[in-house]
Amino acid sequence: MPTYVRCVTSAPAFGQQIPESASQEVEFISLSHLNPSTELNPIPTRGIDLEYFRTYVRSLEEGGYDYTLLPYGSGTADSFVLASAVGQLTERIKPIVALRPNTTFPLVGAQKLATLDQLTEGRAVVHLISGGSVAEQARQGDYLPKDRRYSRTSEYIDLLRRAWTEPAPFSHDGEFYRFDEFGPGFAPYDSPIPISIGGQSDEAFQVGGEKADIFSFWGEPLDDLRGEIERVRAIARASGRTTLPRIWVTFRPIVAKTDELAWQKAHEYVAKIADTYSRLAYGKQALQQKGVPQNVGSQRALSFAEKADLYDRALWTRTAAVTNAGGASTALVGSAETVAAAILDYVDAGADLVSIRGYDTLADAVDYGKHVLPLVRQEIAHRKATGRRGTLQAEHLGNYAEDYRRYATAGRA
Ligand SMILES: Cc1cc2nc3c(=O)[nH]c(=O)nc-3n(C[C@H](O)[C@H](O)[C@H](O)COP(=O)(O)O)c2cc1C
């Protein structure tokens, strides 16, 4: 267990000048949970608790989130069916369907997505998963090695877009897919359905940089993430694209009224999360591979956790360390102001979409909607109106200030 280590440069100046790399807009994503079981308090469930799911999805919409992610695994509920339910339970929030190409023929995937898009009057988004675990892929009969999985995803993207746009029947004889005289396919509501890619292997960057509308990351230290963002953009430019992929970053915030209270909560939470993970008691943890994760995103999260607990203003890696970095696992710890300021640091680095979900799932989703999203949006509106940065980032320094470090240390097991 590394001793408490923080990795922080001296406090950057948060003056009025808005960094050139800053995104001008920010949208929020949160994952939809299906039942009250959590990593803090894992309880046996059937899977879908309908009343809870309805409340969850509606709370995200009322909370001002722009998107909700329906994740996918061989042992989870089906993301398409869930997305269709989200579409009928809400008016505005956009369902993001996590889709693994090995599970659905591309023309059928295009048909399902276009159907969802028409049923929601243009709210469908797809997040293509090439698969980070050989064992998990094999559970559904997929035995392609990773680099081939990404090549398949690349062909898949082309076929999704052709199925949605080709006015006349067309045939295809590709490396992974073949068909004759398909089309015209069922069309999206009125515009192309955004395609997102997740993953940080070389193959992920190549396919995502060349073809994705959105490229997604799990939360990393700012300097490291800036490098990753520049990497995917360079590939996009080199491929001749004029529009660069939008950048999605994911965090697990731990928020309370003050930084001090947030740290007390964080230390309590990480002990519970570690216990749950040690018993593989939550969700599909039992399906996760043991030992070093195969997907690059998790490997990176563990290497950051190895090196330090705390980065930049509020990024905490202990939650990744105690869960073998399975999925989104790095936290932002602090008051709503400190966490909002930390999110703005990532917006300044180029993040367009910020995904946040807490460990106390529904309560946190509602809390962030009341206290965190408005602060970030206020600052974005201020910047638009004045051309200058507001004072939130300068006033709530988090780990750039001595007090915060003391709270981060106190109560650490
Ligand atoms: C924001 C985000 C959401 C993801 N959601 C899922 C998911 O629902 N199901 C899944 O199997 N993988 C999911 N992944 C994993 C990746 O999509 C990817 O397939 C895997 O991590 C392999 O990545 P690698 O290329 O970095 O090794 C997600 C990744 C990110 C960044």
Coordinates of C-alpha atoms and ligand atoms in Angstrom, one line a residue:
M1 CA 0.0 0.0 0.0
P2 CA 1.7 3.2 -1.1
T3 CA 2.0 5.8 1.6
Y4 CA -0.3 8.8 1.2
V5 CA 1.2 10.4 -1.9
R6 CA -0.1 13.4 -3.7
C7 CA 1.0 14.4 -7.1
V8 CA 0.4 18.1 -7.6
T9 CA 2.2 20.9 -9.2
S10 CA 1.9 24.3 -7.5
A11 CA -1.6 25.9 -7.9
P12 CA -2.0 27.0 -11.5
A13 CA -3.2 30.6 -11.9
F14 CA -7.0 30.5 -12.4
G15 CA -7.1 34.1 -13.7
Q16 CA -9.8 35.5 -15.9
Q17 CA -8.3 34.3 -19.2
I18 CA -10.2 31.3 -20.5
P19 CA -7.7 28.7 -21.7
E20 CA -7.6 28.2 -25.5
S21 CA -8.2 24.5 -25.1
A22 CA -11.4 25.0 -23.2
S23 CA -14.6 23.6 -24.5
Q24 CA -17.3 26.3 -24.9
E25 CA -20.2 23.9 -24.1
V26 CA -20.4 21.1 -21.6
E27 CA -23.1 18.4 -21.4
F28 CA -23.7 15.9 -18.6
I29 CA -24.1 12.1 -18.7
S30 CA -25.0 9.7 -16.0
L31 CA -25.5 6.0 -16.0
S32 CA -29.0 4.6 -15.3
H33 CA -29.1 2.2 -12.4
L34 CA -31.8 -0.5 -12.5
N35 CA -32.1 -1.3 -8.8
P36 CA -31.0 0.0 -5.3
S37 CA -28.0 -2.3 -5.0
T38 CA -24.7 -0.3 -4.8
E39 CA -21.0 -0.8 -4.3
L40 CA -21.5 0.6 -0.8
N41 CA -24.5 -1.6 0.0
P42 CA -24.7 -4.6 -2.4
I43 CA -28.1 -6.3 -2.1
P44 CA -29.4 -9.4 -4.0
T45 CA -31.7 -8.2 -6.8
R46 CA -33.7 -9.8 -9.7
G47 CA -32.0 -7.1 -11.9
I48 CA -34.7 -4.6 -12.7
D49 CA -36.7 -3.0 -10.0
L50 CA -39.2 -1.2 -12.2
E51 CA -40.3 1.5 -9.8
Y52 CA -36.7 2.3 -8.9
F53 CA -35.6 2.4 -12.6
R54 CA -38.5 4.8 -13.4
T55 CA -37.6 7.0 -10.5
Y56 CA -33.9 6.9 -11.5
V57 CA -34.4 7.8 -15.1
R58 CA -36.9 10.6 -14.3
S59 CA -34.6 12.0 -11.6
L60 CA -31.8 12.2 -14.2
E61 CA -34.0 14.2 -16.5
E62 CA -35.3 16.5 -13.7
G63 CA -31.7 16.9 -12.5
G64 CA -30.7 18.4 -15.8
Y65 CA -28.5 15.6 -17.2
D66 CA -28.4 15.6 -21.0
Y67 CA -27.6 11.9 -21.5
T68 CA -27.9 8.6 -19.7
L69 CA -25.7 5.6 -20.5
L70 CA -27.1 2.1 -20.6
P71 CA -24.0 -0.1 -20.2
Y72 CA -23.7 -3.6 -21.6
G73 CA -22.2 -6.8 -20.3
S74 CA -22.9 -10.5 -21.1
G75 CA -24.7 -10.8 -17.7
T76 CA -26.6 -7.5 -17.6
A77 CA -30.0 -6.3 -18.8
D78 CA -30.0 -5.5 -22.6
S79 CA -29.1 -1.9 -23.3
F80 CA -31.4 -1.5 -26.3
V81 CA -34.5 -2.6 -24.5
L82 CA -33.5 -0.3 -21.5
A83 CA -32.9 2.6 -23.9
S84 CA -36.3 2.2 -25.4
A85 CA -37.9 2.3 -22.0
V86 CA -35.8 5.4 -21.1
G87 CA -37.2 7.0 -24.3
Q88 CA -40.8 6.4 -23.2
L89 CA -40.2 7.5 -19.6
T90 CA -38.7 10.8 -20.5
E91 CA -39.0 13.8 -22.9
R92 CA -35.5 15.2 -23.3
I93 CA -32.7 13.1 -21.9
K94 CA -30.8 11.1 -24.6
P95 CA -30.3 7.4 -24.1
I96 CA -26.7 6.1 -25.0
V97 CA -26.9 2.5 -26.0
A98 CA -23.7 0.6 -25.2
L99 CA -23.4 -1.9 -28.1
R100 CA -20.8 -4.6 -28.8
P101 CA -20.5 -5.4 -32.5
N102 CA -20.2 -9.1 -31.8
T103 CA -23.7 -9.2 -30.4
T104 CA -25.7 -7.6 -33.3
F105 CA -25.3 -7.7 -37.1
P106 CA -24.5 -4.1 -38.2
L107 CA -27.6 -3.7 -40.4
V108 CA -29.8 -4.9 -37.5
G109 CA -27.9 -2.6 -35.1
A110 CA -28.6 0.3 -37.5
Q111 CA -32.3 -0.7 -37.7
K112 CA -32.6 -0.9 -33.9
L113 CA -30.9 2.5 -33.4
A114 CA -32.9 4.2 -36.0
T115 CA -36.1 2.8 -34.5
L116 CA -35.0 4.1 -31.1
D117 CA -34.2 7.4 -32.7
Q118 CA -37.6 7.8 -34.3
L119 CA -39.4 6.6 -31.1
T120 CA -37.5 9.4 -29.2
E121 CA -37.7 12.0 -32.0
G122 CA -33.9 12.1 -32.5
R123 CA -32.4 11.3 -29.0
A124 CA -30.5 8.1 -29.7
V125 CA -26.7 7.8 -29.3
V126 CA -24.6 4.6 -29.6
H127 CA -21.4 3.8 -27.7
L128 CA -19.5 1.0 -29.4
I129 CA -17.7 -1.4 -27.2
S130 CA -14.9 -3.4 -28.8
G131 CA -14.4 -5.4 -25.6
G132 CA -11.7 -5.2 -23.0
S133 CA -11.8 -8.8 -21.8
V134 CA -11.1 -12.0 -23.8
A135 CA -13.1 -14.0 -21.2
E136 CA -16.1 -11.7 -21.4
Q137 CA -16.1 -11.7 -25.2
A138 CA -15.9 -15.5 -25.2
R139 CA -19.0 -15.7 -23.0
Q140 CA -21.0 -14.6 -26.1
G141 CA -19.0 -16.6 -28.7
D142 CA -16.6 -13.9 -29.7
Y143 CA -13.0 -15.2 -30.1
L144 CA -11.4 -12.4 -32.2
P145 CA -8.2 -10.9 -30.7
K146 CA -8.5 -7.2 -29.7
D147 CA -6.9 -5.7 -32.7
R148 CA -9.4 -7.6 -34.9
R149 CA -12.3 -6.6 -32.7
Y150 CA -11.4 -2.9 -33.4
S151 CA -11.1 -3.6 -37.2
R152 CA -14.5 -5.1 -37.0
T153 CA -15.8 -2.0 -35.1
S154 CA -14.3 0.2 -37.9
E155 CA -16.2 -1.7 -40.6
Y156 CA -19.3 -1.7 -38.3
I157 CA -19.3 2.1 -38.1
D158 CA -19.2 2.4 -41.9
L159 CA -22.1 0.0 -42.2
L160 CA -24.2 1.8 -39.6
R161 CA -23.8 5.1 -41.5
R162 CA -24.5 3.5 -44.9
A163 CA -27.6 1.7 -43.6
W164 CA -28.9 5.0 -42.3
T165 CA -28.1 7.1 -45.4
E166 CA -27.9 5.0 -48.6
P167 CA -31.0 5.9 -50.8
A168 CA -30.8 2.7 -52.9
P169 CA -30.1 -1.0 -52.2
F170 CA -26.4 -1.8 -51.8
S171 CA -24.3 -4.9 -51.3
H172 CA -21.1 -5.4 -49.2
D173 CA -18.4 -8.0 -49.1
G174 CA -16.1 -6.8 -46.3
E175 CA -13.6 -8.5 -44.0
F176 CA -16.2 -9.2 -41.3
Y177 CA -19.6 -8.7 -42.9
R178 CA -21.2 -9.6 -46.2
F179 CA -24.7 -9.1 -47.5
D180 CA -26.5 -8.3 -50.8
E181 CA -29.0 -5.8 -52.0
F182 CA -29.8 -4.3 -48.5
G183 CA -31.8 -1.1 -48.3
P184 CA -32.9 1.5 -48.2
G185 CA -32.7 0.9 -44.4
F186 CA -34.9 2.3 -41.7
A187 CA -33.7 5.9 -41.3
P188 CA -32.9 7.9 -38.1
Y189 CA -35.4 10.7 -37.0
D190 CA -33.8 13.6 -38.8
S191 CA -30.0 13.6 -38.4
P192 CA -27.2 11.0 -38.1
I193 CA -27.1 9.2 -34.8
P194 CA -23.9 10.1 -32.9
I195 CA -21.4 7.2 -32.5
S196 CA -19.1 7.1 -29.5
I197 CA -16.0 4.9 -29.0
G198 CA -14.5 3.9 -25.6
G199 CA -11.1 2.5 -25.1
Q200 CA -7.4 3.6 -24.8
S201 CA -5.5 1.0 -26.7
D202 CA -3.7 2.1 -29.9
E203 CA -6.5 0.4 -31.9
A204 CA -9.2 2.4 -30.0
F205 CA -7.4 5.7 -30.8
Q206 CA -7.0 4.8 -34.5
V207 CA -10.7 3.8 -35.1
G208 CA -12.0 6.5 -32.8
G209 CA -9.8 9.2 -34.2
E210 CA -10.8 8.3 -37.8
K211 CA -14.5 7.7 -37.3
A212 CA -16.1 8.4 -33.9
D213 CA -18.3 11.5 -33.2
I214 CA -17.4 11.1 -29.5
F215 CA -14.3 9.6 -27.9
S216 CA -14.7 8.6 -24.2
F217 CA -12.2 8.3 -21.4
W218 CA -12.3 7.3 -17.7
G219 CA -11.1 10.2 -15.5
E220 CA -7.3 10.6 -15.5
P221 CA -4.8 13.3 -14.1
L222 CA -5.1 16.4 -16.2
D223 CA -1.7 16.3 -17.8
D224 CA -2.2 12.7 -18.9
L225 CA -5.6 13.3 -20.2
R226 CA -4.5 16.4 -22.2
G227 CA -2.0 14.1 -23.9
E228 CA -4.7 11.5 -24.7
I229 CA -7.1 14.2 -26.0
E230 CA -4.3 15.6 -28.3
R231 CA -3.6 12.0 -29.5
V232 CA -7.1 11.3 -30.7
R233 CA -7.4 14.7 -32.3
A234 CA -4.1 14.3 -34.1
I235 CA -5.3 11.1 -35.6
A236 CA -8.6 12.8 -36.6
R237 CA -6.7 15.6 -38.3
A238 CA -4.3 13.2 -40.0
S239 CA -7.3 11.3 -41.4
G240 CA -8.5 14.5 -43.1
R241 CA -11.5 15.0 -40.8
T242 CA -12.8 18.6 -40.4
T243 CA -14.9 17.9 -37.3
L244 CA -12.9 16.5 -34.4
P245 CA -14.5 13.9 -32.0
R246 CA -16.1 15.4 -29.0
I247 CA -14.4 14.4 -25.7
W248 CA -16.3 12.4 -23.0
V249 CA -14.7 12.0 -19.5
T250 CA -16.1 9.9 -16.7
F251 CA -15.8 10.4 -12.9
R252 CA -17.2 9.0 -9.6
P253 CA -17.6 12.2 -7.5
I254 CA -17.8 12.0 -3.7
V255 CA -19.5 15.2 -2.6
A256 CA -20.5 16.8 0.7
K257 CA -21.3 20.3 2.2
T258 CA -17.5 20.9 2.8
D259 CA -14.2 19.5 1.6
E260 CA -13.7 18.1 5.1
L261 CA -17.0 16.3 5.2
A262 CA -16.4 15.0 1.7
W263 CA -13.1 13.4 2.8
Q264 CA -14.7 11.8 5.8
K265 CA -17.3 10.3 3.5
A266 CA -14.6 9.3 1.0
H267 CA -12.6 7.3 3.5
E268 CA -15.8 5.6 4.8
Y269 CA -16.9 4.8 1.2
V270 CA -13.6 3.4 0.1
A271 CA -13.5 0.9 3.0
K272 CA -17.0 -0.3 2.1
I273 CA -16.2 -0.4 -1.6
A274 CA -13.1 -2.4 -0.9
D275 CA -15.1 -4.8 1.2
T276 CA -17.7 -5.2 -1.4
Y277 CA -15.1 -5.8 -4.1
S278 CA -13.2 -8.3 -1.9
R279 CA -16.4 -10.3 -1.8
L280 CA -17.3 -9.6 -5.5
A281 CA -20.7 -8.9 -4.1
Y282 CA -21.8 -6.1 -6.5
G283 CA -23.4 -6.5 -9.8
K284 CA -21.2 -8.4 -12.3
Q285 CA -18.0 -8.0 -10.3
A286 CA -17.7 -11.8 -10.2
L287 CA -17.5 -11.8 -14.0
Q288 CA -14.6 -9.3 -14.0
Q289 CA -11.2 -10.8 -14.8
K290 CA -8.8 -11.2 -11.9
G291 CA -5.3 -9.9 -11.9
V292 CA -4.0 -7.2 -14.3
P293 CA -7.0 -5.9 -16.4
Q294 CA -6.7 -6.5 -20.1
N295 CA -8.1 -3.1 -21.1
V296 CA -5.8 -0.2 -21.3
G297 CA -8.1 2.3 -19.6
S298 CA -8.1 0.2 -16.4
Q299 CA -4.3 -0.5 -16.6
R300 CA -3.7 3.3 -16.8
A301 CA -6.0 3.9 -13.8
L302 CA -4.1 1.3 -11.7
S303 CA -0.7 2.8 -12.7
F304 CA -1.9 6.3 -11.6
A305 CA -3.1 4.8 -8.3
E306 CA 0.2 3.0 -7.8
K307 CA 2.0 6.4 -8.2
A308 CA -0.3 8.6 -6.1
D309 CA -3.6 8.9 -4.3
L310 CA -4.4 12.4 -5.3
Y311 CA -3.9 14.5 -8.4
D312 CA -4.6 18.0 -9.4
R313 CA -7.5 19.7 -7.6
A314 CA -9.5 16.7 -6.5
L315 CA -8.8 13.5 -8.5
W316 CA -8.6 10.5 -6.1
T317 CA -7.4 7.1 -7.2
R318 CA -8.0 5.0 -4.1
T319 CA -11.4 4.0 -5.5
A320 CA -9.7 2.6 -8.6
A321 CA -7.0 0.8 -6.5
V322 CA -9.6 -1.1 -4.4
T323 CA -11.7 -2.2 -7.4
N324 CA -8.9 -3.3 -9.7
A325 CA -10.1 -0.3 -11.8
G326 CA -13.1 -2.1 -13.2
G327 CA -15.0 0.4 -15.3
A328 CA -15.2 4.0 -14.3
S329 CA -13.3 4.1 -11.0
T330 CA -11.5 7.4 -10.3
A331 CA -13.2 9.9 -7.9
L332 CA -13.4 13.6 -7.5
V333 CA -13.6 14.4 -3.8
G334 CA -14.8 17.7 -2.3
S335 CA -17.6 20.1 -1.7
A336 CA -20.0 20.8 -4.6
E337 CA -17.9 23.9 -5.4
T338 CA -14.6 22.1 -5.4
V339 CA -15.9 19.2 -7.5
A340 CA -17.6 21.7 -10.0
A341 CA -14.2 23.6 -10.2
A342 CA -12.4 20.3 -10.8
I343 CA -14.9 19.5 -13.6
L344 CA -14.2 22.9 -15.1
D345 CA -10.5 22.1 -15.1
Y346 CA -11.4 19.1 -17.4
V347 CA -13.6 21.4 -19.5
D348 CA -10.5 23.7 -19.8
A349 CA -8.6 20.7 -21.0
G350 CA -11.1 20.0 -23.8
A351 CA -13.9 17.9 -22.2
D352 CA -17.2 18.4 -23.9
L353 CA -19.2 15.7 -22.2
V354 CA -18.8 14.9 -18.5
S355 CA -20.2 11.7 -17.1
I356 CA -20.6 11.6 -13.3
R357 CA -22.2 8.9 -11.1
G358 CA -21.8 8.5 -7.4
Y359 CA -21.5 5.5 -5.2
D360 CA -24.7 6.3 -3.4
T361 CA -26.3 6.1 -6.8
L362 CA -29.8 7.7 -6.8
A363 CA -29.2 10.1 -3.9
D364 CA -25.9 11.3 -5.5
A365 CA -27.5 11.7 -8.9
V366 CA -30.1 14.0 -7.4
D367 CA -27.6 15.8 -5.3
Y368 CA -25.2 16.6 -8.2
G369 CA -28.2 17.8 -10.2
K370 CA -29.0 20.3 -7.5
H371 CA -25.5 21.4 -6.5
V372 CA -22.8 20.5 -9.1
L373 CA -24.4 20.8 -12.6
P374 CA -25.8 24.3 -11.9
L375 CA -22.3 25.6 -10.7
V376 CA -20.6 24.3 -13.9
R377 CA -23.4 25.7 -16.1
Q378 CA -23.3 29.1 -14.3
E379 CA -19.6 29.3 -15.1
I380 CA -20.1 28.3 -18.7
A381 CA -22.8 31.0 -19.1
H382 CA -20.6 33.6 -17.4
R383 CA -17.8 32.8 -19.8
K384 CA -20.2 33.1 -22.8
A385 CA -21.5 36.4 -21.5
T386 CA -18.2 38.0 -20.5
G387 CA -15.5 36.2 -22.5
R388 CA -13.8 35.8 -19.1
R389 CA -13.5 33.0 -16.5
G390 CA -15.4 33.4 -13.3
T391 CA -14.0 32.9 -9.8
L392 CA -15.1 29.4 -8.8
Q393 CA -11.8 27.7 -9.8
A394 CA -9.7 30.4 -8.0
E395 CA -11.8 30.3 -4.9
H396 CA -12.1 26.5 -4.4
L397 CA -8.6 25.2 -4.8
G398 CA -9.0 21.8 -3.3
N399 CA -5.7 19.9 -3.3
Y400 CA -3.9 23.1 -4.3
A401 CA -4.6 24.3 -0.8
E402 CA -3.1 23.1 2.6
D403 CA -6.5 22.5 4.4
Y404 CA -7.7 20.1 1.7
R405 CA -4.6 18.0 2.0
R406 CA -5.0 17.7 5.7
Y407 CA -8.6 16.5 5.2
A408 CA -7.4 14.0 2.6
T409 CA -4.9 12.6 5.0
A410 CA -7.1 12.5 8.1
G411 CA -9.1 9.4 8.5
R412 CA -7.1 7.5 5.9
A413 CA -7.0 3.9 6.9
Ligands
LIG1 C1 -17.1 5.8 -20.7 C2 -16.9 4.3 -21.1 C3 -18.0 3.4 -21.0 C4 -17.8 2.1 -21.2 N1 -18.8 1.2 -21.2 C5 -18.6 -0.1 -21.3 C6 -19.7 -1.0 -21.2 O1 -20.9 -0.7 -21.0 N2 -19.5 -2.4 -21.4 C7 -18.2 -2.8 -21.7 O2 -18.0 -4.0 -21.9 N3 -17.1 -2.0 -21.8 C8 -17.3 -0.6 -21.7 N4 -16.3 0.2 -21.8 C9 -14.9 -0.4 -22.1 C10 -14.4 0.0 -23.5 O3 -15.4 0.3 -24.3 C11 -13.5 -0.9 -24.2 O4 -14.0 -1.8 -25.0 C12 -12.5 -1.6 -23.4 O5 -12.2 -0.8 -22.4 C13 -11.3 -2.0 -24.2 O6 -10.5 -1.0 -24.2 P1 -9.0 -0.8 -24.5 O7 -9.0 -0.6 -26.0 O8 -8.6 0.4 -23.8 O9 -8.2 -2.0 -24.1 C14 -16.5 1.6 -21.6 C15 -15.4 2.5 -21.7 C16 -15.6 3.8 -21.4 C17 -14.4 4.8 -21.4

